[in-house]
Amino acid sequence: MEREIMVRAEGLVKTFRSGDGSISAVDNVSLEIYRGEFVAVTGESGSGKSTLLNLLGGLDKPESGSITVDGREITKLKDSQLAVYRRRYSGFVFQFYNLIPVLNVEENIALPLNLDGHEADKKRVDELLRLLGLTERRYHFASQLSGGQQQRAAIGRALIAQPPCIFADEPTGNLDSANSREIVELFRKLVDEYGTTIVLVTHDANVAAEADRIITMRDGKIVDEKVREA
Ligand SMILES: Nc1ncnc2c1ncn2[C@@H]1O[C@H](COP(=O)(O)OP(=O)(O)O)[C@@H](O)[C@H]1O
Ligand SMILES: [Mg+2]
């Protein structure tokens, strides 16, 4: 069966200036990610994982190369269009959750839609809270939640606009092993039961092992790829 491509990146280059030299954080990377695939990106610190994810999620722009997500060539978008793309089409999850402290769980989850001038559908929010196990926490603020609960709320925020693809940068990097396990199981469930596409950066082999495919980076390049046996 022909698989549908969700993300296609070709010849991505991103260089940062450092002192009097420069660092190729992403050095001519090409990759394809299928719809409904769970991909883990691993590699040592500084290998370019976050830079690559930021490019794919539209948080940063490459110097050269092209990125197409769900049929949209995001590398052709102007900054204002890219901001809209991020709110509607790219769900980002960060290591430190990045919840807004003055908003409760429900308000944090609804934020991407509100910023876009829409109300969140009450039924959809209820359904998400149930899926995330946060129904009892909907009126709590980040300061009243455990790390695992905060990350689940952040995943809810990434999911509310039903983006075609979720990008997560070390989402378990600040969690203990029990909470890490819970978060990675949640991602697995999103892929298996809802057909979500997930690109997840991690240096935790136990987390990567849950993915369908593991991509390893070194010095800004993809140096290895392993597909999990079905
Ligand atoms: N904003 C930046 N300014 C300068 N150098 C950066 C910046 N972001 C990343 N780098 C450099 O690019 C390389 C890749 O970084 P990064 O993508 O964060 O790696 P990883 O996520 O794998 O740890 C590193 O050498 C890092 O120091
Ligand atoms: Mg990183």
XYZ file of N, CA and C and ligand atoms in Angstrom, residues 14-18 23-26 43-52 54 60 169-170 201 217 220, ligand 1:
105
model
N 20.774 24.840 8.036
C 20.648 25.929 9.010
C 21.996 26.108 9.701
N 22.538 27.289 9.590
C 23.868 27.568 10.137
C 23.757 28.651 11.207
N 24.498 28.478 12.287
C 24.554 29.531 13.310
C 25.968 30.085 13.372
N 26.073 31.398 13.576
C 27.365 32.017 13.779
C 27.852 31.691 15.179
N 29.125 31.416 15.311
C 29.668 31.178 16.647
C 31.084 31.738 16.675
N 28.471 27.250 12.746
C 28.135 25.853 13.037
C 26.996 25.428 12.128
N 27.184 24.315 11.428
C 26.095 23.765 10.623
C 25.214 22.935 11.543
N 24.193 23.577 12.107
C 23.319 22.874 13.049
C 22.503 21.818 12.312
N 22.041 22.166 11.109
C 21.370 21.202 10.232
C 22.067 21.301 8.887
N 20.132 11.488 19.248
C 21.487 11.948 18.949
C 22.027 12.705 20.143
N 23.339 12.861 20.170
C 23.968 13.550 21.293
C 23.537 15.008 21.352
N 23.746 15.588 22.511
C 23.468 17.010 22.682
C 24.284 17.805 21.649
N 23.642 18.746 20.998
C 24.330 19.579 20.017
C 24.349 18.995 18.617
N 23.667 17.850 18.411
C 23.711 17.209 17.096
C 22.729 17.820 16.091
N 21.874 18.738 16.572
C 20.985 19.440 15.649
C 19.526 19.027 15.705
N 19.169 18.215 16.720
C 17.803 17.697 16.827
C 16.776 18.822 16.965
N 17.014 19.732 17.911
C 16.045 20.810 18.142
C 15.962 21.736 16.943
N 17.109 22.021 16.344
C 17.110 22.912 15.177
C 16.266 22.304 14.062
N 16.440 20.998 13.823
C 15.652 20.332 12.784
C 14.155 20.392 13.119
N 12.562 22.507 15.018
C 12.070 23.885 14.898
C 11.812 24.262 13.440
N 11.289 28.144 13.060
C 12.501 28.769 12.522
C 12.527 28.495 11.022
N 9.725 18.366 21.537
C 11.165 18.459 21.783
C 11.486 18.052 23.214
N 12.043 16.873 23.405
C 12.378 16.331 24.724
C 11.188 16.454 25.694
N 11.668 14.485 19.588
C 13.101 14.494 19.860
C 13.330 13.975 21.267
N 20.853 11.601 14.667
C 21.603 12.719 14.082
C 22.989 12.822 14.708
N 24.660 17.587 12.745
C 23.723 18.203 11.807
C 23.246 17.313 10.676
N 20.240 30.045 18.438
C 21.462 29.506 18.297
N 22.552 30.283 18.175
C 23.781 29.746 18.014
N 24.025 28.430 17.944
C 22.988 27.597 18.067
C 21.650 28.084 18.254
N 20.803 27.020 18.334
C 21.584 25.928 18.214
N 22.889 26.262 18.060
C 24.003 25.323 17.860
O 23.643 24.429 16.845
C 24.031 23.100 17.171
C 22.806 22.209 17.228
O 21.996 22.624 18.327
P 20.620 21.932 18.701
O 19.792 21.829 17.480
O 20.064 22.684 19.844
O 21.104 20.475 19.134
P 20.369 19.365 20.020
O 18.925 19.723 20.125
O 20.631 18.097 19.283
O 21.053 19.393 21.347
C 24.785 23.210 18.484
O 26.155 23.305 18.200
C 24.254 24.479 19.091
O 25.214 25.058 19.956
